[in-house]
Short mmCIF file of C-alpha atoms in Angstrom, two decimals:
data_model
loop_
_atom_site.label_atom_id
_atom_site.label_comp_id
_atom_site.label_asym_id
_atom_site.label_seq_id
_atom_site.Cartn_x
_atom_site.Cartn_y
_atom_site.Cartn_z
CA UNK D 4 -45.10 -67.83 12.58
CA UNK D 5 -43.47 -68.30 16.21
CA UNK D 6 -43.85 -64.66 17.70
CA UNK D 7 -48.03 -64.83 15.87
CA UNK D 8 -48.47 -68.06 17.97
CA UNK D 9 -47.23 -66.56 21.17
CA UNK D 10 -48.87 -62.80 20.91
CA UNK D 11 -52.47 -64.81 20.06
CA UNK D 12 -51.84 -66.76 23.54
CA UNK D 13 -50.93 -63.98 25.60
CA UNK D 14 -53.67 -61.74 23.78
CA UNK D 15 -56.05 -64.98 24.51
CA UNK D 16 -55.16 -64.92 28.12
CA UNK D 17 -55.53 -61.55 28.58
CA UNK D 18 -58.55 -60.95 27.70
CA UNK D 19 -60.03 -63.94 29.24
CA UNK D 20 -58.26 -62.38 32.41
CA UNK D 21 -60.10 -59.49 31.92
CA UNK D 22 -63.87 -62.21 31.99
CA UNK D 23 -64.04 -61.57 27.65
CA UNK D 24 -65.89 -64.06 26.32
CA UNK D 25 -62.80 -65.41 23.31
CA UNK D 26 -63.53 -67.69 20.81
CA UNK D 27 -59.62 -66.89 19.89
CA UNK D 28 -57.79 -64.88 18.39
CA UNK D 29 -55.96 -66.97 15.28
CA UNK D 30 -52.10 -66.72 14.56
CA UNK D 31 -53.43 -65.39 10.50
CA UNK D 32 -55.76 -62.42 12.60
CA UNK D 33 -53.12 -61.30 14.50
CA UNK D 34 -49.75 -61.56 11.83
CA UNK D 35 -52.94 -59.52 9.34
CA UNK D 36 -52.83 -56.83 12.15
CA UNK D 37 -48.93 -56.91 12.09
CA UNK D 38 -48.92 -57.59 7.81
CA UNK D 39 -51.48 -54.40 7.27
CA UNK D 40 -49.71 -52.09 10.09
CA UNK D 41 -46.66 -52.41 8.51
CA UNK D 42 -47.95 -51.81 4.98
CA UNK D 43 -49.87 -48.55 6.20
CA UNK D 44 -47.96 -46.82 8.47
CA UNK D 45 -44.64 -49.14 9.73
CA UNK D 46 -42.62 -48.90 6.58
CA UNK D 47 -42.68 -44.80 6.07
CA UNK D 48 -40.93 -45.09 10.14
CA UNK D 49 -37.77 -43.49 10.53
CA UNK D 50 -36.09 -46.00 11.79
CA UNK D 51 -37.05 -48.44 9.22
CA UNK D 52 -36.88 -46.12 6.56
CA UNK D 53 -33.04 -46.49 7.05
CA UNK D 54 -32.75 -50.07 7.31
CA UNK D 55 -35.13 -50.54 4.08
CA UNK D 56 -34.12 -47.65 2.13
CA UNK D 57 -37.60 -47.04 0.70
CA UNK D 58 -38.40 -43.11 0.03
CA UNK D 59 -42.06 -42.29 0.70
CA UNK D 60 -43.17 -41.06 -2.81
CA UNK D 61 -46.30 -40.21 -1.17
CA UNK D 62 -47.68 -36.70 -2.11
CA UNK D 63 -48.25 -34.14 -4.74
CA UNK D 64 -45.64 -33.08 -7.38
CA UNK D 65 -45.82 -30.21 -9.42
CA UNK D 66 -43.82 -29.45 -12.67
CA UNK D 67 -42.74 -29.27 -16.39
CA UNK D 68 -41.73 -31.78 -18.68
CA UNK D 69 -40.24 -31.15 -22.66
CA UNK D 70 -41.95 -33.40 -25.39
CA UNK D 71 -40.62 -34.15 -28.83
CA UNK D 72 -44.53 -34.23 -29.76
CA UNK D 73 -45.46 -31.85 -32.08
CA UNK D 74 -49.54 -30.96 -32.74
CA UNK D 75 -49.03 -28.81 -36.02
CA UNK D 76 -46.78 -26.41 -37.17
CA UNK D 77 -48.72 -23.44 -36.81
CA UNK D 78 -48.54 -23.94 -32.72
CA UNK D 79 -46.34 -22.67 -30.51
CA UNK D 80 -45.29 -26.04 -29.36
CA UNK D 81 -43.43 -26.35 -32.31
CA UNK D 82 -40.17 -26.73 -31.69
CA UNK D 83 -40.64 -29.48 -29.97
CA UNK D 84 -40.47 -28.38 -26.39
CA UNK D 85 -43.54 -28.47 -24.29
CA UNK D 86 -43.17 -26.71 -21.28
CA UNK D 87 -46.56 -27.16 -19.12
CA UNK D 88 -47.86 -27.08 -15.50
CA UNK D 89 -48.60 -30.85 -15.29
CA UNK D 90 -48.65 -32.85 -11.91
CA UNK D 91 -47.91 -35.89 -10.06
CA UNK D 92 -50.30 -37.62 -7.47
CA UNK D 93 -48.81 -40.69 -5.86
CA UNK D 94 -50.40 -42.86 -3.56
CA UNK D 95 -47.78 -45.45 -1.70
CA UNK D 96 -47.92 -48.44 1.12
CA UNK D 97 -45.03 -50.97 1.51
CA UNK D 98 -46.86 -53.59 -1.11
CA UNK D 99 -48.13 -51.03 -3.57
CA UNK D 100 -47.93 -47.96 -5.66
CA UNK D 101 -49.60 -45.63 -8.01
CA UNK D 102 -48.65 -42.55 -10.31
CA UNK D 103 -51.14 -40.13 -11.49
CA UNK D 104 -49.91 -37.51 -14.26
CA UNK D 105 -52.28 -35.08 -15.02
CA UNK D 106 -51.25 -32.29 -18.12
CA UNK D 107 -54.17 -29.69 -16.91
CA UNK D 108 -56.77 -29.23 -20.01
CA UNK D 109 -54.40 -32.21 -22.30
CA UNK D 110 -54.32 -35.20 -20.81
CA UNK D 111 -54.60 -37.56 -17.65
CA UNK D 112 -52.53 -41.02 -17.00
CA UNK D 113 -52.90 -43.36 -14.44
CA UNK D 114 -49.75 -45.76 -14.15
CA UNK D 115 -50.31 -49.79 -14.89
CA UNK D 116 -47.04 -51.31 -13.47
CA UNK D 117 -45.15 -49.76 -10.95
CA UNK D 118 -41.64 -50.11 -9.06
CA UNK D 119 -39.25 -48.41 -6.78
CA UNK D 120 -35.54 -49.15 -7.60
CA UNK D 121 -33.02 -48.59 -5.16
CA UNK D 122 -29.84 -50.38 -6.00
CA UNK D 123 -28.53 -47.18 -6.90
CA UNK D 124 -27.02 -43.93 -5.43
CA UNK D 125 -30.15 -42.19 -6.30
CA UNK D 126 -33.94 -44.24 -6.09
CA UNK D 127 -35.53 -44.42 -9.46
CA UNK D 128 -39.27 -44.93 -9.67
CA UNK D 129 -40.20 -46.95 -13.25
CA UNK D 130 -43.63 -47.38 -14.53
CA UNK D 131 -45.68 -47.70 -16.95
CA UNK D 132 -49.11 -45.54 -17.42
CA UNK D 133 -51.57 -45.50 -20.10
CA UNK D 134 -52.69 -41.77 -21.04
CA UNK D 135 -56.00 -40.58 -21.81
CA UNK D 136 -56.19 -37.20 -23.56
CA UNK D 137 -59.02 -35.57 -23.52
CA UNK D 138 -61.05 -33.66 -26.52
CA UNK D 139 -63.35 -35.44 -28.52
CA UNK D 140 -62.29 -33.56 -31.55
CA UNK D 141 -59.09 -36.53 -31.57
CA UNK D 142 -59.05 -38.93 -33.40
CA UNK D 143 -59.43 -42.32 -31.68
CA UNK D 144 -55.40 -43.08 -32.38
CA UNK D 145 -54.60 -40.22 -30.12
CA UNK D 146 -56.99 -40.66 -27.66
CA UNK D 147 -55.53 -43.36 -25.88
CA UNK D 148 -51.08 -44.62 -25.89
CA UNK D 149 -49.44 -46.31 -23.27
CA UNK D 150 -45.72 -45.58 -22.49
CA UNK D 151 -43.24 -45.85 -19.92
CA UNK D 152 -41.50 -43.37 -17.31
CA UNK D 153 -38.08 -43.73 -15.08
CA UNK D 154 -37.86 -40.67 -12.80
CA UNK D 155 -34.87 -40.52 -10.03
CA UNK D 156 -34.98 -38.94 -6.53
CA UNK D 157 -32.80 -36.21 -6.38
CA UNK D 158 -32.70 -33.44 -3.53
CA UNK D 159 -33.44 -30.25 -5.16
CA UNK D 160 -31.26 -27.01 -5.06
CA UNK D 161 -33.90 -25.64 -1.42
CA UNK D 162 -33.32 -29.62 -0.39
CA UNK D 163 -36.71 -29.88 -1.15
CA UNK D 164 -37.61 -33.70 -2.54
CA UNK D 165 -37.41 -33.78 -6.72
CA UNK D 166 -38.05 -36.36 -9.59
CA UNK D 167 -36.77 -36.09 -12.75
CA UNK D 168 -35.99 -38.40 -15.93
CA UNK D 169 -37.16 -39.47 -18.93
CA UNK D 170 -40.16 -40.78 -20.67
CA UNK D 171 -41.22 -42.95 -24.03
CA UNK D 172 -44.16 -43.55 -25.53
CA UNK D 173 -45.39 -46.42 -27.59
CA UNK D 174 -44.49 -47.33 -31.63
CA UNK D 175 -48.12 -45.66 -31.94
CA UNK D 176 -47.22 -42.18 -31.30
CA UNK D 177 -43.34 -42.63 -31.14
CA UNK D 178 -42.75 -39.29 -28.49
CA UNK D 179 -39.98 -39.39 -25.93
CA UNK D 180 -39.08 -35.91 -23.51
CA UNK D 181 -37.33 -35.38 -20.47
CA UNK D 182 -40.10 -34.24 -16.80
CA UNK D 183 -39.00 -32.66 -13.84
CA UNK D 184 -41.53 -32.35 -10.28
CA UNK D 185 -40.91 -30.78 -6.90
CA UNK D 186 -42.98 -32.34 -4.21
CA UNK D 187 -45.32 -29.51 -2.85
CA UNK D 188 -47.29 -31.56 -0.17
CA UNK D 189 -47.40 -34.53 1.09
CA UNK D 190 -51.32 -35.81 0.94
CA UNK D 191 -52.52 -35.97 -2.50
CA UNK D 192 -54.42 -32.87 -3.63
CA UNK D 193 -57.68 -34.54 -5.76
CA UNK D 194 -58.38 -31.40 -7.59
CA UNK D 195 -58.38 -32.43 -10.82
#
């Protein structure tokens, strides 16, 4: 706080020297500026990242998942291994992280809470989600469910970032499975 007060005083003196009509910049305004700068940009700087050890997961991740869910016995998914082309979209700042999972033509999940653990050898993102299946022909009990994901950040064979791990759903659906995603872009691609 003392630093913010010192900076406030210096900024005010500088503006007065330039003949600006200064009412005064509060320490709160300076703190807010620093906080927002750190929240959106500062924490991603390489030197700060080494100290904080919080990975930048922003971007579009593409991959696959295997699910214990079986729709009906005539379906090719009857073996319980549903290989799909899903995507994760991650939007992250220092103070928040949001994960959107899309399984094209089937469902969309949005995180309801998320955290990153950095106390292990491989950082993990843990998040709960709410899933909305698409299709009016589905019974209400199958349209919405909740679940949890635990994905580890590892380095893939080609040196790329990979998120892999497990998921499970609530007791209503009682499914579980394995997911693996590779980062394709550090930007989100919202075309789904």
